[in-house]
Short mmCIF file of N, CA, C and O in Angstrom, two decimals:
data_model
loop_
_atom_site.label_atom_id
_atom_site.label_comp_id
_atom_site.label_asym_id
_atom_site.label_seq_id
_atom_site.Cartn_x
_atom_site.Cartn_y
_atom_site.Cartn_z
N ASP A 1 -27.90 -11.48 12.75
CA ASP A 1 -26.76 -11.67 12.00
C ASP A 1 -25.67 -10.88 12.71
O ASP A 1 -25.85 -9.56 12.91
N ASP A 2 -24.40 -11.06 12.55
CA ASP A 2 -23.33 -10.65 13.10
C ASP A 2 -22.78 -9.76 11.83
O ASP A 2 -22.21 -10.32 10.94
N CYS A 3 -22.63 -8.53 12.03
CA CYS A 3 -22.05 -7.80 10.84
C CYS A 3 -20.76 -7.24 11.22
O CYS A 3 -20.26 -6.12 10.46
N SER A 4 -20.21 -7.81 12.01
CA SER A 4 -18.88 -7.08 12.59
C SER A 4 -17.62 -7.14 11.29
O SER A 4 -17.93 -8.41 10.56
N GLY A 5 -17.03 -6.16 11.12
CA GLY A 5 -16.09 -6.50 9.80
C GLY A 5 -16.86 -5.68 8.63
O GLY A 5 -16.37 -5.77 7.54
N ASP A 6 -18.27 -5.73 8.47
CA ASP A 6 -18.85 -4.97 7.36
C ASP A 6 -18.09 -3.53 6.80
O ASP A 6 -17.98 -3.56 5.66
N GLU A 7 -17.72 -2.81 7.91
CA GLU A 7 -17.23 -1.42 7.62
C GLU A 7 -15.91 -1.88 6.83
O GLU A 7 -15.38 -1.08 5.94
N GLN A 8 -15.08 -2.62 7.39
CA GLN A 8 -13.73 -3.03 6.70
C GLN A 8 -13.62 -3.55 5.28
O GLN A 8 -13.18 -3.32 4.34
N ILE A 9 -14.90 -4.24 5.17
CA ILE A 9 -15.02 -4.64 3.65
C ILE A 9 -15.41 -3.54 2.78
O ILE A 9 -14.76 -3.51 1.62
N LEU A 10 -16.19 -2.76 3.28
CA LEU A 10 -16.57 -1.39 2.46
C LEU A 10 -15.25 -0.89 2.08
O LEU A 10 -14.92 -0.23 1.17
N ILE A 11 -14.30 -0.56 3.12
CA ILE A 11 -13.08 0.34 3.11
C ILE A 11 -12.12 -0.44 2.08
O ILE A 11 -11.55 0.14 1.24
N ALA A 12 -12.19 -1.93 2.26
CA ALA A 12 -11.05 -2.31 1.12
C ALA A 12 -11.43 -2.28 -0.08
O ALA A 12 -10.95 -2.24 -1.17
N THR A 13 -12.98 -2.63 -0.51
CA THR A 13 -13.48 -2.54 -1.61
C THR A 13 -13.12 -1.02 -2.22
O THR A 13 -12.67 -0.91 -3.59
N GLU A 14 -13.66 -0.08 -1.61
CA GLU A 14 -13.28 1.25 -1.91
C GLU A 14 -11.72 1.63 -2.29
O GLU A 14 -11.30 2.14 -3.46
N ALA A 15 -10.72 0.94 -1.58
CA ALA A 15 -9.58 1.12 -1.75
C ALA A 15 -8.85 0.40 -3.06
O ALA A 15 -8.19 0.89 -3.85
N LEU A 16 -9.41 -0.74 -3.22
CA LEU A 16 -9.04 -1.58 -4.46
C LEU A 16 -9.29 -0.92 -5.59
O LEU A 16 -8.93 -1.23 -6.66
N GLU A 17 -10.43 -0.16 -5.72
CA GLU A 17 -11.02 0.37 -6.72
C GLU A 17 -9.63 1.15 -7.50
O GLU A 17 -9.99 1.71 -8.84
N GLN A 18 -8.95 1.65 -6.98
CA GLN A 18 -7.84 2.76 -7.41
C GLN A 18 -6.58 2.01 -7.95
O GLN A 18 -5.78 2.64 -8.54
N LEU A 19 -6.71 0.52 -7.96
CA LEU A 19 -5.85 -0.24 -8.32
C LEU A 19 -6.24 -1.23 -9.60
O LEU A 19 -7.32 -1.43 -9.88
N GLU A 20 -5.46 -1.36 -10.49
CA GLU A 20 -5.63 -2.57 -11.25
C GLU A 20 -5.09 -3.81 -10.51
O GLU A 20 -4.04 -4.38 -11.20
N TYR A 21 -6.02 -4.13 -9.50
CA TYR A 21 -5.29 -5.42 -8.88
C TYR A 21 -5.11 -6.73 -9.60
O TYR A 21 -4.19 -7.49 -9.11
N TRP A 22 -5.95 -6.99 -10.70
CA TRP A 22 -5.80 -8.14 -11.30
C TRP A 22 -4.46 -8.34 -12.06
O TRP A 22 -4.24 -9.39 -12.32
N LYS A 23 -3.88 -7.25 -12.02
CA LYS A 23 -2.39 -7.37 -12.73
C LYS A 23 -1.28 -7.38 -11.48
O LYS A 23 -0.15 -7.49 -11.89
N MET A 24 -1.65 -7.34 -10.54
CA MET A 24 -0.66 -7.62 -9.27
C MET A 24 -0.73 -9.00 -8.91
O MET A 24 -1.35 -9.78 -8.96
N SER A 25 0.44 -9.28 -8.25
CA SER A 25 0.75 -10.46 -7.59
C SER A 25 1.58 -10.44 -6.55
O SER A 25 2.40 -9.41 -6.23
N PRO A 26 1.72 -11.40 -5.58
CA PRO A 26 2.70 -11.09 -4.36
C PRO A 26 3.89 -11.16 -4.57
O PRO A 26 4.75 -11.90 -5.44
N HIS A 27 4.72 -10.00 -3.96
CA HIS A 27 5.95 -9.68 -4.12
C HIS A 27 6.48 -9.58 -2.75
O HIS A 27 7.06 -8.41 -2.37
N ARG A 28 6.76 -10.33 -1.87
CA ARG A 28 7.09 -10.23 -0.46
C ARG A 28 8.66 -9.97 -0.61
O ARG A 28 9.39 -9.01 0.45
N GLU A 29 9.26 -10.24 -1.51
CA GLU A 29 10.82 -9.93 -1.72
C GLU A 29 11.36 -8.20 -1.91
O GLU A 29 12.22 -7.85 -1.87
N LEU A 30 10.28 -7.68 -2.17
CA LEU A 30 10.23 -6.33 -2.52
C LEU A 30 10.16 -5.39 -1.09
O LEU A 30 10.28 -4.12 -1.14
N VAL A 31 9.66 -6.10 -0.01
CA VAL A 31 9.80 -5.37 1.54
C VAL A 31 10.69 -6.00 2.27
O VAL A 31 10.78 -7.05 2.42
N SER A 32 10.92 -5.02 3.34
CA SER A 32 11.51 -5.56 4.41
C SER A 32 11.16 -4.48 5.51
O SER A 32 11.00 -3.32 5.23
N SER A 33 11.12 -4.98 6.75
CA SER A 33 10.61 -4.34 7.82
C SER A 33 11.52 -4.90 9.13
O SER A 33 11.95 -6.01 9.14
N GLY A 34 11.22 -4.03 10.38
CA GLY A 34 11.64 -4.57 11.64
C GLY A 34 10.80 -5.88 11.94
O GLY A 34 10.89 -6.63 12.78
N ALA A 35 9.37 -5.60 11.43
CA ALA A 35 8.24 -6.60 11.70
C ALA A 35 7.89 -6.99 10.57
O ALA A 35 8.37 -6.99 9.28
N GLU A 36 6.77 -7.40 10.37
CA GLU A 36 6.01 -8.05 9.32
C GLU A 36 5.78 -6.90 8.28
O GLU A 36 5.32 -5.85 8.38
N ALA A 37 5.64 -7.23 6.97
CA ALA A 37 5.30 -6.67 5.87
C ALA A 37 4.90 -7.42 4.80
O ALA A 37 5.84 -8.47 4.34
N TYR A 38 4.12 -7.20 3.84
CA TYR A 38 3.47 -7.76 2.92
C TYR A 38 3.52 -6.93 1.44
O TYR A 38 3.14 -5.62 1.88
N CYS A 39 3.63 -7.50 0.31
CA CYS A 39 3.57 -6.52 -0.95
C CYS A 39 2.75 -7.44 -2.02
O CYS A 39 3.03 -8.46 -2.36
N LEU A 40 1.68 -6.42 -2.54
CA LEU A 40 1.29 -7.09 -3.89
C LEU A 40 1.87 -6.13 -4.92
O LEU A 40 1.76 -4.77 -4.43
N ALA A 41 2.18 -6.39 -6.04
CA ALA A 41 2.59 -5.33 -7.04
C ALA A 41 2.49 -5.73 -8.61
O ALA A 41 2.26 -7.01 -8.64
N GLU A 42 2.47 -4.79 -9.18
CA GLU A 42 2.88 -4.87 -10.63
C GLU A 42 4.00 -4.16 -10.64
O GLU A 42 3.80 -2.72 -10.93
N PRO A 43 5.12 -4.62 -10.38
CA PRO A 43 6.39 -3.80 -10.26
C PRO A 43 6.73 -2.98 -11.36
O PRO A 43 6.25 -3.19 -12.80
N GLY A 44 7.17 -1.72 -10.82
CA GLY A 44 7.27 -0.47 -11.93
C GLY A 44 6.10 0.44 -11.93
O GLY A 44 6.20 1.41 -12.69
N ARG A 45 4.94 0.09 -11.60
CA ARG A 45 3.96 0.57 -11.80
C ARG A 45 2.82 0.69 -10.79
O ARG A 45 2.33 1.96 -10.04
N GLN A 46 2.55 -0.32 -9.71
CA GLN A 46 1.62 -0.33 -8.98
C GLN A 46 2.01 -1.22 -7.67
O GLN A 46 2.44 -2.23 -7.80
N TYR A 47 1.95 -0.65 -6.24
CA TYR A 47 2.18 -1.56 -5.29
C TYR A 47 1.52 -1.28 -4.11
O TYR A 47 0.85 -0.16 -3.73
N MET A 48 1.09 -2.33 -3.37
CA MET A 48 0.31 -2.13 -2.33
C MET A 48 1.02 -2.90 -1.08
O MET A 48 1.34 -4.02 -1.15
N VAL A 49 1.32 -2.20 -0.04
CA VAL A 49 2.16 -2.70 1.00
C VAL A 49 1.39 -3.00 2.40
O VAL A 49 0.82 -1.77 2.66
N TYR A 50 1.12 -3.89 3.05
CA TYR A 50 0.48 -3.92 4.27
C TYR A 50 1.66 -4.07 5.24
O TYR A 50 2.47 -5.00 5.29
N ALA A 51 1.56 -3.44 6.32
CA ALA A 51 2.33 -3.08 7.59
C ALA A 51 1.53 -3.41 8.76
O ALA A 51 1.04 -2.49 9.06
N PRO A 52 1.53 -4.63 9.42
CA PRO A 52 0.41 -4.99 10.28
C PRO A 52 0.61 -4.41 11.45
O PRO A 52 -0.03 -3.89 12.28
N GLY A 53 2.19 -3.71 11.88
CA GLY A 53 2.36 -3.08 13.03
C GLY A 53 2.98 -1.63 12.62
O GLY A 53 3.50 -1.31 13.43
N GLY A 54 2.57 -1.31 11.48
CA GLY A 54 2.98 0.20 11.24
C GLY A 54 4.43 0.31 11.12
O GLY A 54 5.25 -0.76 10.70
N GLY A 55 5.16 1.40 11.52
CA GLY A 55 6.52 1.47 11.69
C GLY A 55 7.02 1.80 10.30
O GLY A 55 6.38 2.40 9.04
N ASN A 56 8.35 1.63 9.93
CA ASN A 56 9.21 1.80 8.85
C ASN A 56 9.09 0.52 7.85
O ASN A 56 9.36 -0.47 8.29
N VAL A 57 8.81 0.69 6.58
CA VAL A 57 8.79 -0.36 5.66
C VAL A 57 9.75 -0.16 4.59
O VAL A 57 9.48 1.08 4.07
N LYS A 58 10.70 -0.77 4.16
CA LYS A 58 11.48 -0.59 2.97
C LYS A 58 10.79 -1.19 1.73
O LYS A 58 10.67 -2.59 2.06
N LEU A 59 10.64 -0.29 0.77
CA LEU A 59 10.13 -1.11 -0.55
C LEU A 59 11.37 -0.76 -1.64
O LEU A 59 11.92 0.46 -1.54
N ASP A 60 11.72 -1.98 -2.11
CA ASP A 60 12.65 -2.06 -3.36
C ASP A 60 11.98 -1.43 -4.58
O ASP A 60 11.54 -2.21 -5.23
N LEU A 61 12.36 -0.45 -4.82
CA LEU A 61 11.84 0.20 -6.39
C LEU A 61 13.15 0.59 -7.19
O LEU A 61 13.27 1.08 -7.95
N SER A 62 14.44 -0.29 -6.95
CA SER A 62 15.43 -0.43 -7.54
C SER A 62 15.33 -0.56 -9.25
O SER A 62 16.08 -0.05 -9.96
N GLY A 63 14.25 -1.62 -9.25
CA GLY A 63 14.03 -2.04 -10.47
C GLY A 63 13.14 -1.15 -11.23
O GLY A 63 12.60 -1.35 -12.59
N ALA A 64 12.60 0.02 -10.84
CA ALA A 64 11.59 0.72 -11.50
C ALA A 64 12.10 2.17 -11.63
O ALA A 64 13.10 2.77 -11.02
N SER A 65 11.44 3.03 -12.45
CA SER A 65 11.80 4.34 -12.79
C SER A 65 10.53 5.15 -12.47
O SER A 65 9.71 4.70 -12.60
N GLY A 66 10.98 6.60 -12.58
CA GLY A 66 9.82 7.69 -12.56
C GLY A 66 9.68 7.87 -10.99
O GLY A 66 9.94 7.46 -9.92
N THR A 67 8.67 8.66 -10.83
CA THR A 67 7.84 9.27 -9.48
C THR A 67 6.74 8.53 -9.22
O THR A 67 5.96 8.03 -10.09
N PHE A 68 6.76 8.06 -7.85
CA PHE A 68 5.52 7.48 -7.30
C PHE A 68 4.80 8.21 -6.31
O PHE A 68 5.50 8.60 -5.39
N ARG A 69 3.53 8.01 -6.14
CA ARG A 69 2.87 8.59 -4.95
C ARG A 69 2.54 7.69 -4.02
O ARG A 69 2.16 6.73 -4.41
N VAL A 70 2.54 8.29 -2.93
CA VAL A 70 2.32 7.22 -1.68
C VAL A 70 1.38 7.68 -0.97
O VAL A 70 1.28 8.74 -0.27
N ARG A 71 0.19 7.24 -0.50
CA ARG A 71 -0.90 7.30 0.51
C ARG A 71 -0.92 6.31 1.33
O ARG A 71 -1.09 4.96 0.93
N TRP A 72 -0.94 6.34 2.75
CA TRP A 72 -1.57 5.32 3.57
C TRP A 72 -2.77 5.18 3.91
O TRP A 72 -3.43 6.28 4.17
N LEU A 73 -3.40 4.08 4.13
CA LEU A 73 -4.84 4.05 4.15
C LEU A 73 -4.85 3.55 5.89
O LEU A 73 -4.42 2.43 5.96
N ASP A 74 -5.89 3.96 6.24
CA ASP A 74 -6.22 3.56 7.57
C ASP A 74 -7.17 2.47 7.55
O ASP A 74 -8.53 2.65 7.29
N PRO A 75 -6.94 1.15 7.61
CA PRO A 75 -7.83 -0.06 7.48
C PRO A 75 -9.17 -0.15 8.52
O PRO A 75 -10.03 -0.88 8.41
N ARG A 76 -8.98 0.67 9.48
CA ARG A 76 -9.73 0.43 10.71
C ARG A 76 -10.94 1.21 10.54
O ARG A 76 -12.02 0.97 10.73
N LYS A 77 -10.65 2.67 10.05
CA LYS A 77 -11.48 3.74 10.11
C LYS A 77 -11.81 4.10 8.56
O LYS A 77 -12.76 4.88 8.39
N GLY A 78 -11.06 3.82 7.51
CA GLY A 78 -11.05 4.56 6.47
C GLY A 78 -10.31 5.54 6.30
O GLY A 78 -9.87 6.09 7.29
N GLY A 79 -10.03 6.37 5.26
CA GLY A 79 -9.46 7.44 5.25
C GLY A 79 -7.79 7.26 4.92
O GLY A 79 -7.41 6.46 5.06
N TYR A 80 -7.34 8.43 4.32
CA TYR A 80 -5.85 8.58 3.93
C TYR A 80 -4.99 9.33 4.51
O TYR A 80 -5.58 10.45 5.09
N SER A 81 -3.51 8.98 4.54
CA SER A 81 -2.65 10.08 5.09
C SER A 81 -2.40 11.08 4.00
O SER A 81 -3.08 10.85 2.98
N HIS A 82 -1.66 11.98 3.94
CA HIS A 82 -1.47 12.79 3.12
C HIS A 82 -0.60 12.25 2.07
O HIS A 82 0.05 11.28 2.56
N GLU A 83 -0.59 12.59 0.83
CA GLU A 83 0.15 12.31 0.11
C GLU A 83 1.67 12.49 -0.30
O GLU A 83 2.14 13.86 0.05
N THR A 84 2.72 11.64 -0.19
CA THR A 84 3.89 12.06 -0.48
C THR A 84 4.65 11.35 -1.80
O THR A 84 3.60 10.55 -2.42
N GLU A 85 5.64 11.57 -1.86
CA GLU A 85 6.30 10.92 -3.46
C GLU A 85 7.54 10.47 -2.87
O GLU A 85 8.54 10.69 -2.01
N VAL A 86 7.81 9.37 -3.71
CA VAL A 86 9.16 8.54 -3.68
C VAL A 86 9.54 8.38 -5.02
O VAL A 86 8.83 8.51 -5.92
N HIS A 87 11.10 7.91 -5.25
CA HIS A 87 11.39 7.68 -6.77
C HIS A 87 11.90 6.49 -6.87
O HIS A 87 12.61 6.13 -6.12
N GLY A 88 11.52 5.92 -7.98
CA GLY A 88 12.47 4.76 -8.50
C GLY A 88 13.72 4.77 -8.64
O GLY A 88 14.27 5.88 -8.54
N GLY A 89 14.36 3.45 -8.79
CA GLY A 89 15.89 3.60 -8.76
C GLY A 89 16.66 3.15 -7.54
O GLY A 89 17.85 3.07 -7.68
N SER A 90 16.08 2.98 -6.55
CA SER A 90 16.66 2.68 -5.06
C SER A 90 15.50 2.05 -4.15
O SER A 90 14.27 2.14 -4.63
N VAL A 91 15.83 1.75 -3.13
CA VAL A 91 15.07 0.95 -1.88
C VAL A 91 14.77 2.51 -1.49
O VAL A 91 15.68 3.21 -0.94
N GLN A 92 13.35 2.48 -0.95
CA GLN A 92 12.76 3.76 -0.42
C GLN A 92 12.11 3.20 1.02
O GLN A 92 11.55 2.18 1.04
N THR A 93 12.23 4.05 2.06
CA THR A 93 11.63 3.85 3.20
C THR A 93 10.25 4.73 3.28
O THR A 93 10.18 5.79 3.06
N LEU A 94 9.37 3.64 3.69
CA LEU A 94 7.89 4.25 3.93
C LEU A 94 7.52 4.35 5.09
O LEU A 94 7.87 3.22 5.85
N GLN A 95 7.17 5.50 5.94
CA GLN A 95 6.58 5.39 7.40
C GLN A 95 5.21 5.57 7.31
O GLN A 95 4.68 6.50 7.02
N ALA A 96 4.93 4.45 8.05
CA ALA A 96 3.45 4.36 8.25
C ALA A 96 2.94 5.51 9.54
O ALA A 96 3.92 6.04 10.37
N PRO A 97 1.78 5.82 9.36
CA PRO A 97 1.36 7.26 10.24
C PRO A 97 1.32 6.85 11.84
O PRO A 97 1.75 7.59 12.71
N SER A 98 1.48 5.32 12.33
CA SER A 98 1.23 5.04 13.39
C SER A 98 1.89 3.56 13.54
O SER A 98 2.03 3.03 12.60
N GLY A 99 1.73 3.10 14.99
CA GLY A 99 2.18 1.58 15.17
C GLY A 99 1.11 0.83 14.87
O GLY A 99 1.24 -0.63 15.34
N GLU A 100 -0.01 1.18 14.35
CA GLU A 100 -1.09 0.27 14.09
C GLU A 100 -1.03 -0.43 12.70
O GLU A 100 -0.09 0.05 11.95
N ASP A 101 -1.78 -1.34 12.10
CA ASP A 101 -1.60 -1.62 10.90
C ASP A 101 -2.09 -0.40 9.87
O ASP A 101 -3.24 0.16 9.98
N TRP A 102 -1.20 -0.44 8.69
CA TRP A 102 -1.47 0.28 7.82
C TRP A 102 -1.45 -0.36 6.27
O TRP A 102 -0.50 -1.12 6.26
N VAL A 103 -1.92 0.13 5.10
CA VAL A 103 -1.90 -0.09 3.95
C VAL A 103 -1.17 1.06 3.33
O VAL A 103 -1.95 2.10 2.97
N ALA A 104 -0.20 1.06 2.55
CA ALA A 104 0.45 1.81 1.66
C ALA A 104 0.07 1.49 0.29
O ALA A 104 0.23 0.42 -0.33
N PHE A 105 -0.48 2.43 -0.67
CA PHE A 105 -0.75 2.68 -1.85
C PHE A 105 0.53 3.55 -2.70
O PHE A 105 0.70 4.78 -2.44
N VAL A 106 1.37 2.70 -3.52
CA VAL A 106 2.57 3.44 -4.10
C VAL A 106 2.17 3.18 -5.54
O VAL A 106 2.49 2.03 -6.25
N LEU A 107 1.89 4.26 -6.28
CA LEU A 107 1.32 4.11 -7.64
C LEU A 107 2.09 5.35 -8.63
O LEU A 107 2.38 6.39 -7.94
N ARG A 108 2.80 4.68 -9.41
CA ARG A 108 3.41 5.44 -10.49
C ARG A 108 2.52 6.71 -11.14
O ARG A 108 1.52 6.50 -11.38
N LYS A 109 3.29 7.85 -11.06
CA LYS A 109 2.60 9.21 -11.71
C LYS A 109 2.55 9.03 -13.12
O LYS A 109 3.16 8.42 -13.73
#
């Protein structure tokens, strides 16, 4: 059996446990980037942003209030970047740790 990708399935499963993903839906209009970027969100509460090429991604939190914690997941190896904070009420720039693919988890505190 070819088991390639099994590790990434485990990484994804563990990452999704921190979200109430069933409340989220696609919101590509909330993200912009020099390259591709995708967003699943429950606006105002939880956001998952995928940046296939890393870099900077703008996340529109203008309709949200409060403080959000941000952690970047390395989908290749697992593990997270250090936690930072952003605030609702404006568009925020999220910077991926490298030029590879990363997933940002932006959760209201």
